[in-house]
Coordinates of C-alpha atoms in Angstrom, one line a residue:
Chain A
M19 CA 20.4 59.0 -18.3
K20 CA 22.4 60.6 -21.1
R21 CA 20.3 63.7 -20.8
I22 CA 20.8 63.9 -17.1
F23 CA 24.5 63.7 -17.5
G24 CA 24.2 66.4 -20.2
V25 CA 23.2 68.9 -17.5
A26 CA 26.6 68.3 -16.0
L27 CA 28.1 70.3 -18.8
G28 CA 26.3 73.4 -17.5
I29 CA 27.4 72.6 -13.9
L30 CA 31.0 72.2 -15.1
T31 CA 31.0 75.5 -16.9
A32 CA 29.3 77.1 -13.9
I33 CA 31.6 75.8 -11.3
G34 CA 34.8 75.4 -13.3
G35 CA 34.1 78.4 -15.5
F36 CA 31.9 80.8 -13.5
V37 CA 33.7 80.0 -10.2
D38 CA 37.3 79.7 -11.1
I39 CA 40.4 81.3 -9.5
G40 CA 39.3 84.7 -10.9
D41 CA 35.9 84.5 -9.2
L42 CA 37.3 83.1 -6.0
V43 CA 39.8 85.8 -5.6
T44 CA 37.8 88.8 -6.9
N45 CA 34.7 88.0 -5.0
A46 CA 36.6 87.6 -1.7
V47 CA 38.6 90.8 -2.3
V48 CA 35.4 92.7 -3.0
G49 CA 33.6 91.2 0.0
S50 CA 36.5 92.1 2.3
R51 CA 36.6 95.7 1.1
F52 CA 33.1 96.5 0.0
G53 CA 30.9 94.0 1.8
L54 CA 28.0 92.9 -0.5
S55 CA 27.6 96.3 -2.1
L56 CA 28.9 94.9 -5.4
A57 CA 26.6 91.8 -5.4
W58 CA 24.5 93.4 -8.1
V59 CA 27.5 93.1 -10.5
V60 CA 27.4 89.3 -10.0
V61 CA 23.7 89.3 -10.8
V62 CA 24.2 91.4 -13.9
G63 CA 27.1 89.1 -14.9
V64 CA 25.1 85.9 -14.4
I65 CA 22.2 87.2 -16.6
G66 CA 24.7 88.3 -19.3
I67 CA 26.6 85.0 -19.4
S68 CA 23.4 83.1 -19.4
L69 CA 22.0 85.0 -22.4
F70 CA 25.1 84.7 -24.5
A71 CA 25.9 81.1 -23.5
H72 CA 22.4 80.1 -24.5
M73 CA 22.8 81.8 -27.9
S74 CA 26.1 80.0 -28.3
G75 CA 24.6 76.6 -27.3
K76 CA 21.7 77.2 -29.6
V77 CA 23.9 77.9 -32.6
T78 CA 25.8 74.7 -32.0
A79 CA 22.7 72.6 -31.4
L80 CA 21.0 73.8 -34.6
S81 CA 24.0 74.1 -36.9
G82 CA 26.1 71.2 -35.5
R83 CA 29.1 73.5 -35.5
A84 CA 30.9 75.4 -32.7
T85 CA 30.4 79.1 -32.6
F86 CA 34.0 80.1 -33.4
D87 CA 33.9 77.9 -36.4
I88 CA 30.9 79.8 -37.7
I89 CA 32.2 83.3 -36.7
R90 CA 35.1 82.9 -39.1
E91 CA 32.8 81.9 -41.9
R92 CA 30.1 84.5 -41.1
L93 CA 32.3 87.6 -40.3
G94 CA 35.3 86.8 -42.3
P95 CA 38.9 86.1 -41.4
R96 CA 39.8 89.6 -40.2
A97 CA 36.9 89.9 -37.6
A98 CA 37.5 86.3 -36.6
L99 CA 41.2 87.0 -36.1
A100 CA 40.4 89.9 -33.9
N101 CA 38.0 87.7 -32.0
L102 CA 40.6 84.9 -31.8
T103 CA 43.4 87.2 -30.6
G104 CA 41.4 88.9 -27.9
S105 CA 39.8 85.7 -26.6
L106 CA 42.9 83.6 -26.9
A107 CA 45.1 86.0 -25.0
M108 CA 42.7 86.2 -22.2
T109 CA 42.1 82.4 -22.1
L110 CA 45.9 81.8 -22.0
L111 CA 46.3 84.3 -19.1
T112 CA 43.4 82.6 -17.4
L113 CA 45.0 79.1 -17.9
M114 CA 48.2 80.4 -16.2
A115 CA 46.1 81.7 -13.3
E116 CA 44.2 78.4 -13.0
I117 CA 47.5 76.3 -12.9
G118 CA 48.7 78.7 -10.2
G119 CA 45.4 78.3 -8.4
V120 CA 45.8 74.5 -8.4
A121 CA 49.3 74.9 -6.9
L122 CA 48.0 77.4 -4.3
A123 CA 45.2 74.9 -3.3
L124 CA 47.8 72.1 -2.9
Q125 CA 49.9 74.5 -0.8
L126 CA 46.9 74.9 1.5
L127 CA 46.5 71.2 1.8
T128 CA 50.2 70.4 2.3
G129 CA 52.0 73.6 3.4
I130 CA 54.6 73.1 0.6
V131 CA 55.4 76.2 -1.5
P132 CA 53.3 76.4 -4.7
V133 CA 56.1 76.6 -7.2
V134 CA 57.0 73.0 -6.4
Y135 CA 53.6 71.9 -7.8
I136 CA 53.6 73.8 -11.1
L137 CA 55.5 71.3 -13.2
P138 CA 53.6 68.2 -11.9
V139 CA 50.3 70.0 -12.2
A140 CA 51.1 70.9 -15.9
V141 CA 52.2 67.3 -16.7
L142 CA 49.1 65.9 -15.0
L143 CA 46.9 68.4 -16.9
W144 CA 48.4 67.3 -20.2
L145 CA 47.9 63.6 -19.4
I146 CA 44.3 64.2 -18.4
L147 CA 43.6 66.1 -21.6
W148 CA 45.3 63.4 -23.6
R149 CA 43.9 60.3 -22.0
V150 CA 40.6 61.1 -20.2
K151 CA 37.3 61.1 -22.0
F152 CA 35.4 64.4 -22.2
S153 CA 32.3 63.0 -20.5
I154 CA 34.4 61.9 -17.5
L155 CA 36.2 65.3 -17.3
E156 CA 32.9 67.2 -17.2
N157 CA 31.2 64.9 -14.7
V158 CA 34.1 64.5 -12.2
A159 CA 35.2 68.2 -12.2
G160 CA 31.5 69.4 -12.1
L161 CA 30.6 67.2 -9.1
M162 CA 33.8 67.8 -7.2
G163 CA 33.4 71.6 -7.8
L164 CA 30.1 71.4 -6.0
L165 CA 32.1 71.1 -2.8
L166 CA 32.4 74.9 -3.0
I167 CA 28.8 74.9 -1.6
A168 CA 30.7 74.9 1.7
F169 CA 31.0 78.7 1.2
V170 CA 27.1 78.9 1.3
I171 CA 26.9 76.6 4.4
A172 CA 29.7 78.6 6.1
L173 CA 27.9 81.9 5.5
F174 CA 24.8 80.6 7.3
Q175 CA 27.0 79.0 10.0
L176 CA 28.7 82.3 10.7
G177 CA 25.3 83.7 11.8
P178 CA 25.7 87.1 10.1
D179 CA 23.5 90.1 10.8
W180 CA 21.4 89.5 7.7
G181 CA 19.9 93.0 8.0
E182 CA 23.4 94.5 7.8
L183 CA 24.2 92.3 4.7
G184 CA 20.9 93.4 3.2
R185 CA 21.9 97.1 3.8
Q186 CA 25.3 96.4 2.1
V187 CA 23.5 95.0 -0.9
A188 CA 21.3 98.1 -1.2
Q189 CA 24.1 100.6 -0.7
D190 CA 26.6 101.7 -3.4
L191 CA 29.8 102.8 -1.6
P192 CA 30.6 101.4 1.8
S193 CA 31.8 103.8 4.5
T194 CA 35.2 102.0 4.9
G195 CA 37.4 104.6 3.3
E196 CA 37.0 103.2 -0.2
N197 CA 36.4 105.7 -3.1
G198 CA 34.4 105.7 -6.2
L199 CA 37.3 104.9 -8.5
T200 CA 38.2 101.7 -6.6
Y201 CA 34.5 100.7 -6.5
A202 CA 34.2 101.2 -10.2
F203 CA 37.4 99.2 -10.8
Y204 CA 36.2 96.2 -8.8
A205 CA 32.8 96.4 -10.5
V206 CA 34.5 96.0 -13.9
A207 CA 36.8 93.3 -12.6
L208 CA 33.9 91.4 -11.1
F209 CA 32.0 91.7 -14.3
G210 CA 35.0 90.5 -16.3
A211 CA 35.4 87.5 -14.0
A212 CA 31.7 86.7 -14.3
M213 CA 31.6 87.0 -18.1
T214 CA 35.0 85.4 -18.9
P215 CA 35.1 85.0 -22.7
Y216 CA 36.3 81.4 -22.7
E217 CA 33.2 80.2 -20.9
V218 CA 31.0 80.7 -24.0
F219 CA 33.4 79.1 -26.4
F220 CA 33.9 76.1 -24.1
F221 CA 30.1 75.9 -23.7
S222 CA 29.7 75.9 -27.4
S223 CA 32.5 73.5 -28.3
G224 CA 31.6 71.3 -25.4
A225 CA 28.1 71.1 -26.8
A226 CA 29.6 70.0 -30.1
E227 CA 31.7 67.4 -28.3
D228 CA 28.5 66.1 -26.8
H229 CA 26.9 66.0 -30.3
W230 CA 24.0 68.3 -29.4
T231 CA 21.2 68.6 -31.9
S232 CA 18.0 70.7 -32.1
R233 CA 16.4 68.2 -29.7
D234 CA 19.0 69.3 -27.1
L235 CA 18.0 72.9 -27.1
W236 CA 16.2 72.3 -23.8
L237 CA 19.5 71.2 -22.4
S238 CA 21.1 74.5 -23.3
R239 CA 18.3 76.3 -21.5
V240 CA 18.6 74.0 -18.4
N241 CA 22.3 74.4 -18.3
V242 CA 22.4 78.1 -18.4
S243 CA 19.3 78.6 -16.2
V244 CA 20.6 76.1 -13.5
G245 CA 24.4 76.0 -13.9
F246 CA 25.2 79.7 -14.1
P247 CA 22.9 80.9 -11.3
L248 CA 24.5 78.2 -9.1
G249 CA 27.9 79.7 -10.0
G250 CA 26.5 83.2 -9.2
L251 CA 25.1 82.0 -5.8
L252 CA 28.5 80.6 -4.9
S253 CA 30.2 83.8 -5.9
I254 CA 28.0 85.9 -3.7
A255 CA 28.5 83.4 -0.8
I256 CA 32.3 83.8 -1.2
A257 CA 31.9 87.6 -1.0
G258 CA 29.5 87.2 1.9
C259 CA 32.0 85.0 3.9
A260 CA 34.7 87.6 3.4
A261 CA 32.3 90.4 4.3
V262 CA 31.4 88.7 7.6
V263 CA 34.8 87.6 8.7
M264 CA 37.5 89.8 7.0
L265 CA 35.8 93.2 6.6
P266 CA 35.2 93.7 10.4
A267 CA 38.7 92.5 11.2
G268 CA 40.2 95.0 8.8
I269 CA 41.7 92.4 6.5
G270 CA 41.7 93.1 2.8
V271 CA 41.9 89.7 1.1
S272 CA 45.0 89.4 -1.1
S273 CA 45.7 85.6 -1.1
L274 CA 43.9 82.3 -1.6
S275 CA 44.6 81.4 2.0
Q276 CA 42.5 84.4 3.1
V277 CA 39.7 83.4 0.7
V278 CA 39.1 80.0 2.4
A279 CA 39.9 81.1 6.0
P280 CA 36.3 82.2 6.7
V281 CA 35.1 78.6 6.0
G282 CA 37.5 77.3 8.6
V283 CA 36.3 79.9 11.1
A284 CA 32.7 78.8 10.4
L285 CA 33.0 75.0 9.9
G286 CA 36.4 74.0 11.4
I287 CA 39.0 71.9 9.9
A288 CA 36.6 69.4 8.1
G289 CA 34.9 72.3 6.4
L290 CA 38.2 73.9 5.5
I291 CA 39.5 70.7 3.9
V292 CA 36.2 70.3 2.0
V293 CA 36.3 73.8 0.6
V294 CA 40.0 73.5 -0.4
V295 CA 39.3 70.3 -2.3
G296 CA 36.4 72.2 -3.9
V297 CA 38.9 75.0 -4.9
L298 CA 41.3 72.3 -6.2
A299 CA 38.4 70.9 -8.3
A300 CA 37.2 74.2 -9.6
T301 CA 40.7 75.4 -10.6
S302 CA 41.5 72.1 -12.1
G303 CA 38.2 72.0 -14.0
A304 CA 38.8 75.6 -15.2
A305 CA 42.4 74.7 -16.2
I306 CA 41.0 71.9 -18.3
E307 CA 38.4 74.2 -19.8
T308 CA 40.8 77.0 -20.6
A309 CA 43.4 74.7 -22.2
L310 CA 40.7 73.0 -24.3
S311 CA 39.3 76.4 -25.2
C312 CA 42.7 77.5 -26.5
G313 CA 42.8 74.3 -28.6
Y314 CA 39.2 74.8 -29.8
A315 CA 39.7 78.4 -30.8
I316 CA 42.9 78.0 -32.8
A317 CA 41.8 74.8 -34.5
Q318 CA 38.4 76.2 -35.4
F319 CA 39.9 79.3 -36.8
A320 CA 42.5 77.4 -38.8
G321 CA 39.9 74.8 -40.0
W322 CA 41.8 71.9 -38.4
P323 CA 40.1 68.8 -37.0
W324 CA 39.4 69.4 -33.3
G325 CA 37.8 67.7 -30.3
K326 CA 38.6 65.5 -27.3
R327 CA 36.7 62.7 -29.2
L328 CA 39.5 62.7 -31.7
R329 CA 42.8 60.9 -31.0
P330 CA 46.1 62.8 -31.3
S331 CA 46.7 61.0 -34.6
Q332 CA 43.3 62.2 -35.9
A333 CA 43.7 65.8 -34.7
P334 CA 47.5 66.4 -34.3
Q335 CA 47.4 70.2 -34.6
F336 CA 44.6 70.5 -31.9
H337 CA 46.5 68.3 -29.5
A338 CA 49.8 70.1 -30.3
V339 CA 48.1 73.4 -29.3
L340 CA 46.9 71.9 -26.0
L341 CA 50.5 70.8 -25.3
G342 CA 51.8 74.2 -26.4
V343 CA 49.6 76.3 -24.2
I344 CA 50.3 74.1 -21.2
V345 CA 54.0 74.4 -21.7
I346 CA 53.8 78.2 -22.1
S347 CA 51.6 78.5 -19.0
C348 CA 53.9 76.3 -17.0
L349 CA 57.0 78.2 -17.9
V350 CA 55.4 81.6 -17.0
M351 CA 54.2 80.3 -13.6
L352 CA 57.6 78.7 -12.9
S353 CA 59.1 82.2 -13.1
G354 CA 57.7 82.7 -9.6
I355 CA 55.0 85.2 -10.6
D356 CA 52.2 85.5 -8.0
P357 CA 49.2 83.5 -9.3
V358 CA 46.9 86.0 -7.6
V359 CA 48.4 88.9 -9.5
V360 CA 48.0 86.9 -12.8
T361 CA 44.4 86.3 -11.8
E362 CA 43.8 90.0 -11.2
F363 CA 45.2 90.9 -14.6
S364 CA 43.2 88.2 -16.3
V365 CA 39.9 89.4 -15.0
V366 CA 40.6 93.0 -15.9
F367 CA 41.8 92.2 -19.4
S368 CA 38.8 89.8 -19.8
A369 CA 36.6 92.9 -19.5
V370 CA 38.6 94.5 -22.3
A371 CA 38.1 91.5 -24.6
L372 CA 34.3 91.1 -23.9
P373 CA 33.0 93.0 -27.0
L374 CA 35.2 91.0 -29.3
T375 CA 33.6 87.8 -27.9
Y376 CA 30.0 88.7 -27.5
F377 CA 29.2 90.9 -30.5
P378 CA 30.0 88.1 -33.1
I379 CA 27.9 85.6 -31.1
L380 CA 24.9 88.0 -31.3
V381 CA 25.4 88.3 -35.1
V382 CA 25.6 84.5 -35.6
A383 CA 22.6 83.8 -33.4
N384 CA 20.5 86.1 -35.6
D385 CA 21.5 84.4 -38.9
P386 CA 18.8 82.0 -40.2
Q387 CA 21.5 80.3 -42.3
Y388 CA 22.8 78.7 -39.0
V389 CA 19.8 78.7 -36.7
G390 CA 16.9 78.4 -39.1
E391 CA 13.7 79.7 -37.6
H392 CA 15.2 79.9 -34.1
T393 CA 16.8 83.3 -34.6
N394 CA 16.7 85.5 -31.4
G395 CA 13.3 87.0 -30.6
P396 CA 12.9 90.8 -30.1
I397 CA 13.1 90.6 -26.3
L398 CA 16.3 88.5 -26.4
N399 CA 17.9 90.9 -28.9
F400 CA 16.9 93.9 -26.8
L401 CA 18.5 92.4 -23.7
A402 CA 21.6 91.4 -25.7
M403 CA 21.9 95.0 -27.1
I404 CA 21.8 96.3 -23.5
Y405 CA 24.5 93.9 -22.6
L406 CA 26.6 95.0 -25.6
V407 CA 26.5 98.6 -24.3
I408 CA 27.5 97.3 -20.8
V409 CA 30.4 95.3 -22.1
M410 CA 31.6 98.2 -24.2
V411 CA 31.5 100.5 -21.2
A412 CA 33.4 97.9 -19.1
A413 CA 35.9 97.3 -21.9
L414 CA 36.6 101.0 -22.3
A415 CA 36.8 101.7 -18.6
A416 CA 38.9 98.7 -17.6
V417 CA 42.4 99.9 -18.4
P418 CA 41.9 103.6 -17.4
L419 CA 40.5 102.4 -14.0
M420 CA 43.4 99.9 -13.6
V421 CA 45.9 102.7 -14.1
L422 CA 44.1 105.3 -12.0
T423 CA 43.6 103.0 -9.0
K424 CA 46.9 101.2 -9.4
M425 CA 45.1 97.8 -9.7
G426 CA 42.5 98.7 -7.1
A427 CA 44.9 99.6 -4.3
Chain B
M21 CA 21.8 91.5 -44.0
R22 CA 25.4 90.5 -43.3
W23 CA 27.4 92.5 -40.9
R24 CA 30.2 94.4 -42.6
R25 CA 33.4 95.8 -41.4
P26 CA 33.1 99.6 -40.9
V27 CA 34.6 101.6 -43.7
S28 CA 36.3 104.2 -41.4
D29 CA 38.8 103.3 -38.8
R30 CA 37.1 103.8 -35.4
R31 CA 40.1 103.3 -33.2
P32 CA 40.7 107.0 -32.5
L33 CA 37.1 107.3 -31.4
A34 CA 37.5 104.4 -29.0
V35 CA 40.6 106.1 -27.6
V36 CA 38.8 109.4 -27.1
A37 CA 35.9 107.6 -25.5
A38 CA 38.2 105.8 -23.1
A39 CA 39.9 109.0 -22.2
V40 CA 36.5 110.8 -21.6
L41 CA 35.3 107.8 -19.6
A42 CA 38.5 107.9 -17.5
V43 CA 38.1 111.6 -16.7
A44 CA 34.4 111.1 -15.9
L45 CA 35.3 108.2 -13.6
A46 CA 38.1 110.2 -12.0
G47 CA 35.4 112.6 -10.9
C48 CA 33.9 109.7 -8.8
G49 CA 36.7 109.9 -6.3
I50 CA 40.2 110.9 -5.5
A51 CA 43.2 108.6 -5.9
K52 CA 44.4 107.2 -2.5
D53 CA 47.4 108.4 -0.6
P54 CA 50.3 105.9 -1.3
L55 CA 51.5 106.1 2.4
G56 CA 48.0 105.4 3.6
V57 CA 47.5 102.5 1.2
T58 CA 50.9 100.9 2.2
L59 CA 50.0 101.2 5.9
G60 CA 46.5 99.9 5.3
D61 CA 48.0 96.8 3.5
A62 CA 50.5 96.3 6.4
S63 CA 47.7 96.6 9.0
S64 CA 45.6 94.1 7.0
A65 CA 48.6 91.6 6.9
A66 CA 49.2 91.9 10.6
S67 CA 45.5 91.2 11.3
S68 CA 45.6 88.3 8.9
A69 CA 48.5 86.7 10.7
A70 CA 46.8 87.2 14.0
L71 CA 43.6 85.5 12.7
A72 CA 45.6 82.6 11.3
L73 CA 47.3 82.0 14.7
E74 CA 44.0 82.4 16.6
Q75 CA 42.1 80.0 14.4
H76 CA 44.9 77.4 14.4
D77 CA 45.1 77.7 18.2
D78 CA 41.3 77.1 18.3
G79 CA 41.6 74.0 16.1
R80 CA 39.7 75.6 13.2
L81 CA 42.6 75.8 10.7
T82 CA 45.0 73.1 9.7
K83 CA 48.7 73.7 10.3
A84 CA 49.3 73.9 6.5
A85 CA 46.6 76.5 6.0
A86 CA 47.6 78.6 9.0
A87 CA 51.3 78.4 7.9
T88 CA 50.3 79.5 4.4
M89 CA 48.3 82.4 5.7
V90 CA 51.1 83.5 8.0
D91 CA 53.6 83.2 5.2
D92 CA 51.4 85.3 2.9
A93 CA 51.2 87.9 5.6
R94 CA 54.9 87.9 6.0
T95 CA 55.4 88.5 2.2
E96 CA 52.8 91.3 2.3
L97 CA 54.5 93.0 5.3
A98 CA 57.9 92.7 3.6
T99 CA 56.5 94.3 0.4
A100 CA 54.9 97.0 2.5
G101 CA 58.2 97.7 4.3
K102 CA 60.0 98.0 1.0
Q103 CA 57.4 100.3 -0.4
L104 CA 57.4 102.4 2.7
A105 CA 61.2 102.8 2.7
E106 CA 61.1 103.9 -0.9
L107 CA 58.3 106.5 -0.5
S108 CA 59.2 110.1 -0.8
T109 CA 57.3 112.1 1.8
S110 CA 57.3 115.6 3.1
G111 CA 56.1 117.6 6.1
E112 CA 54.1 115.7 8.7
Q113 CA 54.0 112.6 6.6
T114 CA 57.7 112.2 7.1
A115 CA 57.2 111.7 10.8
V116 CA 54.4 109.2 10.2
Q117 CA 56.6 107.3 7.7
R118 CA 59.4 107.2 10.3
D119 CA 57.1 105.8 13.0
A120 CA 55.6 103.4 10.6
L121 CA 58.9 101.9 9.7
D122 CA 59.5 101.2 13.4
V123 CA 56.1 99.5 13.8
L124 CA 56.5 97.6 10.5
A125 CA 59.9 96.2 11.6
R126 CA 58.3 95.1 14.8
S127 CA 55.4 93.5 12.9
V128 CA 57.7 91.6 10.6
Q129 CA 59.6 90.3 13.6
H130 CA 56.3 89.1 15.2
V131 CA 55.2 87.4 12.0
H132 CA 58.6 85.6 11.8
E133 CA 58.1 84.4 15.3
A134 CA 54.5 83.3 14.5
S135 CA 55.8 81.3 11.6
A136 CA 58.4 79.6 13.6
D137 CA 56.3 79.0 16.7
L138 CA 53.0 78.0 15.1
G139 CA 51.1 75.9 17.6
S140 CA 53.4 76.7 20.5
S141 CA 52.3 78.0 23.9
R142 CA 53.4 81.5 22.8
A143 CA 50.5 81.7 20.3
R144 CA 48.2 83.8 22.5
D145 CA 51.0 86.3 23.3
L146 CA 51.8 86.6 19.6
I147 CA 48.2 87.1 18.7
D148 CA 48.0 90.0 21.1
R149 CA 51.2 91.5 19.8
L150 CA 50.1 91.2 16.2
R151 CA 46.7 92.8 17.0
A152 CA 48.5 95.7 18.7
D153 CA 50.7 96.1 15.6
A154 CA 47.7 96.1 13.4
D155 CA 46.1 98.8 15.6
D156 CA 49.2 100.9 15.5
L157 CA 49.5 100.6 11.7
E158 CA 45.8 101.5 11.3
R159 CA 46.3 104.6 13.6
L160 CA 49.3 105.6 11.5
E161 CA 47.3 105.1 8.3
Q162 CA 44.8 107.6 9.6
A163 CA 47.6 109.9 10.6
A164 CA 49.0 109.7 7.1
V165 CA 45.7 110.7 5.6
D166 CA 45.3 113.6 8.0
A167 CA 48.8 114.8 7.3
R168 CA 48.3 114.8 3.6

């Protein structure tokens, strides 16, 4: 039974991590402007995150320590600080976006402006992180997030021209007045959204919270091979719904209300409510993950006691960081900044931070001191090296593309 | 073998690589015309408001979701109007800009009415008006591109 529940960790990171506010918005924007012509980026992202999350889970299961903990020891304080700075900045930005996403989802349910919800959401988030057990967090958020499957059902219910969708997948640039620069910008943004750095750190630290051992290596494989592809499937369905409803209507998605509208068109009010609750669960789950990831990263870097299993009196610095990042995020979002804009910045800058996250993981996963005889094989290392080249290109291209296209305008 | 920090500072190399990549990527396409982009956004917003009204009228969107979608469209149209008014144009684009400001003001008015009358018997009429606004803005978007 415990092992079955263990799979929920992968589901949680797939739904709450892979499909978070960044994926919801970016996939719908891309679908409404480029159809499914960027679906290949999601596939590339799913394979990449699966490879590196597996390595990260393996390191934790075999060493009994979270990846970031080891990175500091293995690469030294300077490299670890670069890793911490890049990942933490992106994770904090993502946390802000997720809190905004929760508020936007509540607006869709109630019609009340999102800024009203920011403070209550932040307080509730802190109470959940303080009081609720890790196992309950992962199971509830993971299962509720599965409601996003409504996007898949909606896509079938819309009765699209599958041949046309297939042609969109096969083509590069659609003939809708978009240019190569914008296409490249959204390819990088989608890749950044799929390979968000906090996902692997949460996966690794979550595995430590669940006390994984070498006997749980299979769990790591199941989680990444089931959980992440499920997230990728949902991402493509979100883009597909926008491609079928919004693209022909000349509507470029720019808000969360437009992301979920195709589900209402396909399934009516019941479907709409289901998917909005799913969005609420996915963004809440991701807010929990990102807040915890901030705590994990800083505590592991500083060598403080960390973990949800420890009470605030046992890990005061860790719990203080959780409270601190929630307060900062809450204050920023209360300023009235558009959560969708924060989301767009978070996915682009995630792409910039990718090499800082993934290179150290590859180094640690090849060190027998931590993984014994289970160092990466030649095929896994070959694939990982290809991905390092891809993440370097994405990281270098992200900011120039953002400037040249004025955020994909 | 342990990974070691590179002896030389490679930041200048990264900057040069980013610049080269940007130039290479710039070759993939041409930056879009700001007037056209603004009109495209406005057309999209008008279409979005029309879709929200239509789906709410058909019983496929809740009032809260439809109101949110219309409100988002109103914000986007207001932003487009502000950007349009601030754009510096010349030649034939000036005429397009002038016409666009008129259409945009009309669209904003229709979205305001849609927000206030959500679920009323006027919905169908407003849907038609918003669709017409979207078509006009799309036509002007094309005119802006042609006039560039």
